[in-house]
């Protein structure tokens, strides 16, 4: 692969891997796979069946649902791979969003003690966030992402043009994760994110590269989630609670956006002022606009049980008995990991924060 500005190289403990970000590369990639001489097996989102089938490559199609990436569903898939002749020489080629990625990387890490694999993300979330970092996560029974491995692909090819067919809330959710990553990284990266128009294919390339460059920093300094990389959980403790309490009617990316708004409101409850940090106000306005991509957002927020949200929030496994572990924003605009003492007053402030976020959305223009 030749050097170009659309190319990013990520270092990991298992070696380096390249990410190429280029619009309309998808058909070309599929055509090249056939000529490559490598023993390929494609694992693709069912959504891409027609596009993949045209190229006559061995492929397994999977519905992108949480059930598909469960431990329960993997034996059938593994048997199917075996019956198609997959062996140590097989190179898995995954095509889809985070569900397909998680499943493919998990299987690639354990099938015959490990296969090489490549990934072509098809959702904005996959392109701007999950495609690098090497994590795989598998659901077990009711427990989401309980099992996992670190097994980065050999190569990632992102084609932002594919995002054009995504539902609006899915598209917006991916952009929210990119806003989160770039905001955590630096004022400059976040400013570049805000300045790009996601409706243009070229600008979306730039959004993807900018977000991946920011994420690359975190995963290279802290590959295994011990310190710096934890900051990328910004918005996720509140977000997971909102997602769960809405019974997943609020999708992940939108919930993260709402979760970030909650964490800012929580800081204000504790007397933090963001008056000196313009980027915080910019983030807030951006998120308020982006979460409106979810139809019936106000209705979903209205029907939430606050008790349920707070219970879920309090039971996050990152907290200790005496402290909540939260990713917050300091008055400078910097994202920080904070341990906040668990008191009645803290619980009151958490509840108030969710309230404040809901009022903020209710008073905004849809
Ligand atoms: N491994 C990681 O680092 C990591 C990080 C974040 C999230 N995840 C996981 O990713 C999953 C969510 O992934 P996701 O949000 O990327 O989406 P997804 O894979 O769940 O797909 C969402 C929907 O979009 C459809 N779709 C995919 N690409 C499309 C396209 N180009 N056009 C139209 N429809 C398309 C899918 O068929 C599906 O219906 C979750 O299970 C989450 O746990 C993993
Ligand atoms: Zn997320």
GROMACS .gro file of C-alpha atoms and ligand atoms in nm:
model
  411
    1UNK     CA    1   0.000   0.000   0.000
    2UNK     CA    2   0.151   0.337  -0.095
    3UNK     CA    3   0.182   0.629   0.145
    4UNK     CA    4  -0.103   0.877   0.125
    5UNK     CA    5  -0.270   1.125   0.357
    6UNK     CA    6  -0.566   0.889   0.374
    7UNK     CA    7  -0.350   0.628   0.539
    8UNK     CA    8  -0.298   0.585   0.911
    9UNK     CA    9  -0.069   0.334   1.081
   10UNK     CA   10  -0.155   0.210   1.430
   11UNK     CA   11   0.100   0.042   1.659
   12UNK     CA   12  -0.013  -0.233   1.891
   13UNK     CA   13   0.151  -0.505   2.099
   14UNK     CA   14   0.089  -0.752   1.817
   15UNK     CA   15   0.243  -0.531   1.548
   16UNK     CA   16   0.134  -0.239   1.335
   17UNK     CA   17  -0.168  -0.223   1.109
   18UNK     CA   18  -0.282   0.019   0.840
   19UNK     CA   19  -0.611   0.199   0.799
   20UNK     CA   20  -0.697   0.333   0.456
   21UNK     CA   21  -0.985   0.582   0.444
   22UNK     CA   22  -1.115   0.632   0.092
   23UNK     CA   23  -1.459   0.689  -0.049
   24UNK     CA   24  -1.594   0.445  -0.308
   25UNK     CA   25  -1.317   0.190  -0.255
   26UNK     CA   26  -1.564  -0.089  -0.162
   27UNK     CA   27  -1.629  -0.244  -0.509
   28UNK     CA   28  -1.259  -0.228  -0.592
   29UNK     CA   29  -1.164  -0.401  -0.267
   30UNK     CA   30  -1.406  -0.686  -0.334
   31UNK     CA   31  -1.276  -0.729  -0.689
   32UNK     CA   32  -0.916  -0.731  -0.563
   33UNK     CA   33  -0.986  -0.997  -0.300
   34UNK     CA   34  -1.064  -1.248  -0.572
   35UNK     CA   35  -0.738  -1.179  -0.751
   36UNK     CA   36  -0.530  -1.171  -0.432
   37UNK     CA   37  -0.434  -1.539  -0.425
   38UNK     CA   38  -0.503  -1.542  -0.049
   39UNK     CA   39  -0.754  -1.792   0.091
   40UNK     CA   40  -1.034  -1.552   0.184
   41UNK     CA   41  -1.353  -1.607   0.383
   42UNK     CA   42  -1.588  -1.311   0.409
   43UNK     CA   43  -1.806  -1.255   0.715
   44UNK     CA   44  -2.052  -0.987   0.613
   45UNK     CA   45  -2.358  -0.807   0.739
   46UNK     CA   46  -2.666  -0.952   0.567
   47UNK     CA   47  -2.731  -0.597   0.442
   48UNK     CA   48  -2.438  -0.638   0.198
   49UNK     CA   49  -2.535  -0.981   0.059
   50UNK     CA   50  -2.613  -0.861  -0.292
   51UNK     CA   51  -2.302  -0.644  -0.318
   52UNK     CA   52  -2.074  -0.925  -0.196
   53UNK     CA   53  -2.240  -1.212  -0.383
   54UNK     CA   54  -2.168  -1.045  -0.718
   55UNK     CA   55  -1.799  -1.120  -0.668
   56UNK     CA   56  -1.840  -1.495  -0.616
   57UNK     CA   57  -1.624  -1.512  -0.302
   58UNK     CA   58  -1.688  -1.761  -0.019
   59UNK     CA   59  -1.897  -1.569   0.231
   60UNK     CA   60  -2.110  -1.609   0.541
   61UNK     CA   61  -2.383  -1.351   0.597
   62UNK     CA   62  -2.492  -1.250   0.945
   63UNK     CA   63  -2.781  -1.037   1.072
   64UNK     CA   64  -2.628  -0.744   1.262
   65UNK     CA   65  -2.812  -0.798   1.590
   66UNK     CA   66  -2.690  -0.829   1.947
   67UNK     CA   67  -2.805  -1.194   1.941
   68UNK     CA   68  -2.566  -1.266   1.654
   69UNK     CA   69  -2.268  -1.152   1.862
   70UNK     CA   70  -2.357  -1.380   2.152
   71UNK     CA   71  -2.160  -1.676   2.278
   72UNK     CA   72  -2.469  -1.884   2.214
   73UNK     CA   73  -2.459  -1.804   1.840
   74UNK     CA   74  -2.087  -1.866   1.783
   75UNK     CA   75  -2.075  -2.251   1.766
   76UNK     CA   76  -2.303  -2.259   1.462
   77UNK     CA   77  -2.091  -1.997   1.290
   78UNK     CA   78  -1.768  -2.179   1.375
   79UNK     CA   79  -1.910  -2.506   1.237
   80UNK     CA   80  -2.017  -2.325   0.921
   81UNK     CA   81  -1.664  -2.191   0.880
   82UNK     CA   82  -1.518  -2.536   0.930
   83UNK     CA   83  -1.752  -2.690   0.675
   84UNK     CA   84  -1.647  -2.421   0.426
   85UNK     CA   85  -1.288  -2.539   0.478
   86UNK     CA   86  -1.155  -2.251   0.688
   87UNK     CA   87  -0.808  -2.334   0.824
   88UNK     CA   88  -0.497  -2.160   0.959
   89UNK     CA   89  -0.427  -2.017   0.614
   90UNK     CA   90  -0.770  -1.856   0.588
   91UNK     CA   91  -0.784  -1.479   0.602
   92UNK     CA   92  -1.116  -1.356   0.743
   93UNK     CA   93  -1.252  -1.043   0.581
   94UNK     CA   94  -1.524  -0.873   0.788
   95UNK     CA   95  -1.773  -0.631   0.630
   96UNK     CA   96  -2.022  -0.450   0.854
   97UNK     CA   97  -2.067  -0.240   1.165
   98UNK     CA   98  -1.959  -0.303   1.523
   99UNK     CA   99  -2.162  -0.624   1.557
  100UNK     CA  100  -1.985  -0.793   1.266
  101UNK     CA  101  -1.652  -0.651   1.382
  102UNK     CA  102  -1.692  -0.786   1.735
  103UNK     CA  103  -1.794  -1.127   1.609
  104UNK     CA  104  -1.525  -1.150   1.341
  105UNK     CA  105  -1.246  -1.036   1.570
  106UNK     CA  106  -1.354  -1.273   1.847
  107UNK     CA  107  -1.365  -1.568   1.611
  108UNK     CA  108  -1.041  -1.464   1.441
  109UNK     CA  109  -0.872  -1.461   1.782
  110UNK     CA  110  -0.977  -1.814   1.878
  111UNK     CA  111  -1.044  -2.016   1.560
  112UNK     CA  112  -0.759  -2.270   1.532
  113UNK     CA  113  -0.574  -2.049   1.784
  114UNK     CA  114  -0.596  -1.742   1.569
  115UNK     CA  115  -0.651  -1.628   1.211
  116UNK     CA  116  -0.541  -1.315   1.035
  117UNK     CA  117  -0.824  -1.085   0.945
  118UNK     CA  118  -0.913  -0.754   0.780
  119UNK     CA  119  -1.205  -0.525   0.840
  120UNK     CA  120  -1.416  -0.298   0.624
  121UNK     CA  121  -1.641  -0.095   0.858
  122UNK     CA  122  -1.976   0.011   0.712
  123UNK     CA  123  -2.123   0.225   0.993
  124UNK     CA  124  -1.997   0.567   1.099
  125UNK     CA  125  -1.931   0.424   1.446
  126UNK     CA  126  -1.721   0.146   1.294
  127UNK     CA  127  -1.525   0.394   1.082
  128UNK     CA  128  -1.458   0.669   1.336
  129UNK     CA  129  -1.417   0.457   1.646
  130UNK     CA  130  -1.442   0.081   1.685
  131UNK     CA  131  -1.233  -0.027   1.382
  132UNK     CA  132  -0.908   0.051   1.567
  133UNK     CA  133  -0.817  -0.052   1.918
  134UNK     CA  134  -0.826  -0.427   1.874
  135UNK     CA  135  -1.113  -0.506   2.110
  136UNK     CA  136  -1.366  -0.781   2.053
  137UNK     CA  137  -1.674  -0.821   2.272
  138UNK     CA  138  -1.928  -1.100   2.290
  139UNK     CA  139  -2.259  -1.110   2.478
  140UNK     CA  140  -2.332  -1.394   2.719
  141UNK     CA  141  -2.698  -1.446   2.809
  142UNK     CA  142  -2.825  -1.112   2.938
  143UNK     CA  143  -2.473  -0.973   2.983
  144UNK     CA  144  -2.358  -0.744   2.704
  145UNK     CA  145  -1.990  -0.751   2.604
  146UNK     CA  146  -1.897  -0.988   2.889
  147UNK     CA  147  -1.631  -1.182   2.699
  148UNK     CA  148  -1.363  -1.038   2.482
  149UNK     CA  149  -1.014  -1.046   2.346
  150UNK     CA  150  -0.760  -0.805   2.198
  151UNK     CA  151  -0.691  -0.910   1.840
  152UNK     CA  152  -0.640  -0.623   1.594
  153UNK     CA  153  -0.691  -0.687   1.223
  154UNK     CA  154  -0.403  -0.682   0.974
  155UNK     CA  155  -0.568  -0.414   0.768
  156UNK     CA  156  -0.868  -0.179   0.779
  157UNK     CA  157  -1.033  -0.022   0.476
  158UNK     CA  158  -1.293   0.244   0.548
  159UNK     CA  159  -1.521   0.367   0.271
  160UNK     CA  160  -1.720   0.666   0.402
  161UNK     CA  161  -1.948   0.656   0.097
  162UNK     CA  162  -2.111   0.343   0.246
  163UNK     CA  163  -2.246   0.550   0.534
  164UNK     CA  164  -2.491   0.716   0.295
  165UNK     CA  165  -2.745   0.434   0.340
  166UNK     CA  166  -2.746   0.441   0.721
  167UNK     CA  167  -3.056   0.545   0.917
  168UNK     CA  168  -3.033   0.905   1.043
  169UNK     CA  169  -2.996   0.823   1.413
  170UNK     CA  170  -2.727   0.564   1.339
  171UNK     CA  171  -2.534   0.819   1.131
  172UNK     CA  172  -2.568   1.087   1.401
  173UNK     CA  173  -2.469   0.841   1.675
  174UNK     CA  174  -2.140   0.772   1.498
  175UNK     CA  175  -2.070   1.143   1.461
  176UNK     CA  176  -2.139   1.189   1.832
  177UNK     CA  177  -1.876   0.925   1.916
  178UNK     CA  178  -1.632   1.109   1.686
  179UNK     CA  179  -1.712   1.437   1.862
  180UNK     CA  180  -1.644   1.264   2.193
  181UNK     CA  181  -1.309   1.119   2.083
  182UNK     CA  182  -1.184   1.445   1.931
  183UNK     CA  183  -1.307   1.649   2.229
  184UNK     CA  184  -1.117   1.417   2.466
  185UNK     CA  185  -0.806   1.455   2.251
  186UNK     CA  186  -0.763   1.828   2.198
  187UNK     CA  187  -0.922   2.160   2.119
  188UNK     CA  188  -0.773   2.143   1.767
  189UNK     CA  189  -0.907   1.797   1.682
  190UNK     CA  190  -1.252   1.893   1.810
  191UNK     CA  191  -1.249   2.219   1.611
  192UNK     CA  192  -1.165   2.021   1.295
  193UNK     CA  193  -1.456   1.787   1.369
  194UNK     CA  194  -1.699   2.076   1.405
  195UNK     CA  195  -1.574   2.244   1.089
  196UNK     CA  196  -1.642   1.944   0.861
  197UNK     CA  197  -1.972   1.893   0.685
  198UNK     CA  198  -2.073   1.528   0.734
  199UNK     CA  199  -2.301   1.537   0.429
  200UNK     CA  200  -2.007   1.564   0.193
  201UNK     CA  201  -1.820   1.241   0.114
  202UNK     CA  202  -1.480   1.414   0.114
  203UNK     CA  203  -1.553   1.588   0.442
  204UNK     CA  204  -1.665   1.259   0.593
  205UNK     CA  205  -1.327   1.111   0.495
  206UNK     CA  206  -1.170   1.395   0.688
  207UNK     CA  207  -1.402   1.336   0.988
  208UNK     CA  208  -1.305   0.968   0.993
  209UNK     CA  209  -0.932   1.039   0.966
  210UNK     CA  210  -0.947   1.312   1.230
  211UNK     CA  211  -1.132   1.089   1.476
  212UNK     CA  212  -0.907   0.786   1.413
  213UNK     CA  213  -0.595   1.001   1.452
  214UNK     CA  214  -0.727   1.119   1.790
  215UNK     CA  215  -0.821   0.765   1.897
  216UNK     CA  216  -0.484   0.633   1.779
  217UNK     CA  217  -0.320   0.854   2.042
  218UNK     CA  218  -0.522   0.698   2.326
  219UNK     CA  219  -0.482   0.336   2.219
  220UNK     CA  220  -0.111   0.369   2.154
  221UNK     CA  221  -0.034   0.520   2.494
  222UNK     CA  222  -0.272   0.285   2.678
  223UNK     CA  223  -0.361  -0.016   2.465
  224UNK     CA  224  -0.516  -0.215   2.749
  225UNK     CA  225  -0.747   0.044   2.907
  226UNK     CA  226  -0.552   0.117   3.223
  227UNK     CA  227  -0.545   0.494   3.225
  228UNK     CA  228  -0.563   0.741   2.932
  229UNK     CA  229  -0.791   0.524   2.718
  230UNK     CA  230  -1.048   0.524   3.000
  231UNK     CA  231  -1.122   0.887   2.913
  232UNK     CA  232  -1.292   0.762   2.597
  233UNK     CA  233  -1.570   0.635   2.825
  234UNK     CA  234  -1.679   1.000   2.844
  235UNK     CA  235  -2.061   1.008   2.837
  236UNK     CA  236  -2.082   0.630   2.864
  237UNK     CA  237  -2.175   0.578   3.231
  238UNK     CA  238  -2.481   0.803   3.198
  239UNK     CA  239  -2.522   0.686   2.837
  240UNK     CA  240  -2.541   0.314   2.916
  241UNK     CA  241  -2.790   0.390   3.195
  242UNK     CA  242  -3.012   0.589   2.957
  243UNK     CA  243  -2.980   0.327   2.682
  244UNK     CA  244  -3.077   0.045   2.921
  245UNK     CA  245  -3.355   0.236   3.098
  246UNK     CA  246  -3.512   0.316   2.758
  247UNK     CA  247  -3.497  -0.059   2.677
  248UNK     CA  248  -3.267   0.034   2.390
  249UNK     CA  249  -3.523   0.267   2.226
  250UNK     CA  250  -3.249   0.528   2.263
  251UNK     CA  251  -2.964   0.389   2.051
  252UNK     CA  252  -2.607   0.384   2.181
  253UNK     CA  253  -2.456   0.688   2.007
  254UNK     CA  254  -2.754   0.913   2.086
  255UNK     CA  255  -2.745   0.789   2.448
  256UNK     CA  256  -2.375   0.880   2.467
  257UNK     CA  257  -2.459   1.232   2.345
  258UNK     CA  258  -2.727   1.263   2.613
  259UNK     CA  259  -2.486   1.112   2.865
  260UNK     CA  260  -2.227   1.381   2.792
  261UNK     CA  261  -2.494   1.646   2.844
  262UNK     CA  262  -2.573   1.482   3.182
  263UNK     CA  263  -2.208   1.483   3.286
  264UNK     CA  264  -2.179   1.856   3.206
  265UNK     CA  265  -2.498   1.924   3.401
  266UNK     CA  266  -2.359   1.720   3.692
  267UNK     CA  267  -2.047   1.936   3.703
  268UNK     CA  268  -2.259   2.250   3.705
  269UNK     CA  269  -2.451   2.102   4.001
  270UNK     CA  270  -2.117   2.076   4.177
  271UNK     CA  271  -2.039   2.442   4.112
  272UNK     CA  272  -1.811   2.402   3.809
  273UNK     CA  273  -1.844   2.685   3.558
  274UNK     CA  274  -1.752   2.640   3.194
  275UNK     CA  275  -1.762   3.012   3.119
  276UNK     CA  276  -1.391   3.013   3.042
  277UNK     CA  277  -1.406   2.712   2.806
  278UNK     CA  278  -1.586   2.795   2.481
  279UNK     CA  279  -1.534   2.443   2.346
  280UNK     CA  280  -1.766   2.307   2.618
  281UNK     CA  281  -2.050   2.531   2.501
  282UNK     CA  282  -1.973   2.428   2.142
  283UNK     CA  283  -1.987   2.061   2.239
  284UNK     CA  284  -2.316   2.115   2.416
  285UNK     CA  285  -2.481   2.294   2.121
  286UNK     CA  286  -2.348   2.031   1.881
  287UNK     CA  287  -2.487   1.744   2.089
  288UNK     CA  288  -2.825   1.910   2.140
  289UNK     CA  289  -2.855   1.941   1.763
  290UNK     CA  290  -2.727   1.589   1.686
  291UNK     CA  291  -2.946   1.392   1.928
  292UNK     CA  292  -3.254   1.532   1.752
  293UNK     CA  293  -3.180   1.283   1.473
  294UNK     CA  294  -3.368   1.030   1.685
  295UNK     CA  295  -3.740   1.041   1.605
  296UNK     CA  296  -3.956   1.080   1.915
  297UNK     CA  297  -3.659   1.176   2.130
  298UNK     CA  298  -3.877   1.384   2.363
  299UNK     CA  299  -4.120   1.098   2.402
  300UNK     CA  300  -3.839   0.854   2.489
  301UNK     CA  301  -3.699   1.093   2.749
  302UNK     CA  302  -4.042   1.157   2.890
  303UNK     CA  303  -4.115   0.790   2.949
  304UNK     CA  304  -3.783   0.716   3.122
  305UNK     CA  305  -3.795   0.616   3.487
  306UNK     CA  306  -3.539   0.836   3.662
  307UNK     CA  307  -3.507   0.578   3.940
  308UNK     CA  308  -3.417   0.316   3.683
  309UNK     CA  309  -3.161   0.545   3.515
  310UNK     CA  310  -2.996   0.621   3.851
  311UNK     CA  311  -2.995   0.260   3.964
  312UNK     CA  312  -2.826   0.154   3.641
  313UNK     CA  313  -2.584   0.441   3.667
  314UNK     CA  314  -2.492   0.345   4.026
  315UNK     CA  315  -2.437  -0.021   3.941
  316UNK     CA  316  -2.173   0.047   3.674
  317UNK     CA  317  -1.882  -0.187   3.741
  318UNK     CA  318  -1.627   0.096   3.731
  319UNK     CA  319  -1.745   0.240   4.066
  320UNK     CA  320  -1.619   0.128   4.408
  321UNK     CA  321  -1.824   0.097   4.727
  322UNK     CA  322  -1.720   0.444   4.844
  323UNK     CA  323  -1.672   0.631   4.516
  324UNK     CA  324  -1.827   0.680   4.175
  325UNK     CA  325  -1.573   0.666   3.895
  326UNK     CA  326  -1.680   0.929   3.644
  327UNK     CA  327  -1.533   1.087   3.335
  328UNK     CA  328  -1.600   1.457   3.373
  329UNK     CA  329  -1.497   1.790   3.225
  330UNK     CA  330  -1.289   2.035   3.427
  331UNK     CA  331  -1.357   2.410   3.411
  332UNK     CA  332  -1.068   2.435   3.163
  333UNK     CA  333  -1.255   2.208   2.919
  334UNK     CA  334  -1.016   1.917   2.978
  335UNK     CA  335  -1.169   1.572   3.015
  336UNK     CA  336  -1.069   1.408   3.344
  337UNK     CA  337  -1.126   1.085   3.534
  338UNK     CA  338  -1.266   1.170   3.876
  339UNK     CA  339  -1.361   0.967   4.182
  340UNK     CA  340  -1.659   1.129   4.348
  341UNK     CA  341  -1.760   1.025   4.698
  342UNK     CA  342  -2.092   0.839   4.711
  343UNK     CA  343  -2.312   1.050   4.938
  344UNK     CA  344  -2.678   1.142   4.942
  345UNK     CA  345  -2.577   1.481   4.807
  346UNK     CA  346  -2.392   1.323   4.512
  347UNK     CA  347  -2.698   1.110   4.436
  348UNK     CA  348  -2.916   1.421   4.443
  349UNK     CA  349  -2.679   1.593   4.201
  350UNK     CA  350  -2.681   1.295   3.967
  351UNK     CA  351  -3.060   1.295   3.960
  352UNK     CA  352  -3.065   1.671   3.903
  353UNK     CA  353  -2.818   1.629   3.618
  354UNK     CA  354  -3.047   1.388   3.431
  355UNK     CA  355  -3.336   1.627   3.495
  356UNK     CA  356  -3.137   1.922   3.363
  357UNK     CA  357  -3.045   1.730   3.046
  358UNK     CA  358  -3.412   1.645   2.980
  359UNK     CA  359  -3.515   2.011   3.032
  360UNK     CA  360  -3.234   2.120   2.800
  361UNK     CA  361  -3.367   1.893   2.523
  362UNK     CA  362  -3.728   1.991   2.588
  363UNK     CA  363  -3.650   2.358   2.551
  364UNK     CA  364  -3.439   2.311   2.236
  365UNK     CA  365  -3.574   2.334   1.882
  366UNK     CA  366  -3.636   1.987   1.731
  367LIG     N1  367  -1.510  -0.357   1.954
  367LIG     C1  368  -1.522  -0.230   1.981
  367LIG     O1  369  -1.424  -0.158   2.004
  367LIG     C2  370  -1.658  -0.169   1.984
  367LIG     C3  371  -1.670  -0.031   2.009
  367LIG     C4  372  -1.796   0.027   2.007
  367LIG     C5  373  -1.907  -0.053   1.983
  367LIG     N2  374  -1.893  -0.186   1.963
  367LIG     C6  375  -2.011  -0.272   1.936
  367LIG     O2  376  -2.063  -0.238   1.809
  367LIG     C7  377  -2.202  -0.269   1.805
  367LIG     C8  378  -2.274  -0.156   1.737
  367LIG     O3  379  -2.219  -0.140   1.610
  367LIG     P1  380  -2.264  -0.032   1.503
  367LIG     O4  381  -2.331   0.082   1.570
  367LIG     O5  382  -2.147  -0.007   1.418
  367LIG     O6  383  -2.375  -0.100   1.416
  367LIG     P2  384  -2.431  -0.247   1.392
  367LIG     O7  385  -2.328  -0.337   1.344
  367LIG     O8  386  -2.509  -0.283   1.514
  367LIG     O9  387  -2.533  -0.216   1.273
  367LIG     C9  388  -2.646  -0.131   1.295
  367LIG    C10  389  -2.747  -0.147   1.183
  367LIG    O10  390  -2.701  -0.083   1.064
  367LIG    C11  391  -2.703  -0.174   0.954
  367LIG     N3  392  -2.596  -0.131   0.865
  367LIG    C12  393  -2.462  -0.149   0.877
  367LIG     N4  394  -2.398  -0.081   0.779
  367LIG    C13  395  -2.493  -0.022   0.703
  367LIG    C14  396  -2.490   0.063   0.590
  367LIG     N5  397  -2.373   0.104   0.536
  367LIG     N6  398  -2.606   0.107   0.539
  367LIG    C15  399  -2.725   0.071   0.596
  367LIG     N7  400  -2.735  -0.008   0.703
  367LIG    C16  401  -2.620  -0.053   0.757
  367LIG    C17  402  -2.689  -0.309   1.017
  367LIG    O11  403  -2.738  -0.411   0.934
  367LIG    C18  404  -2.772  -0.292   1.143
  367LIG    O12  405  -2.908  -0.305   1.115
  367LIG    C19  406  -2.244  -0.295   1.947
  367LIG    O13  407  -2.265  -0.433   1.965
  367LIG    C20  408  -2.125  -0.249   2.031
  367LIG    O14  409  -2.111  -0.323   2.150
  367LIG    C21  410  -1.769  -0.244   1.961
  368LIG    ZN1  411  -1.974   0.415   2.262
   0.00000   0.00000   0.00000
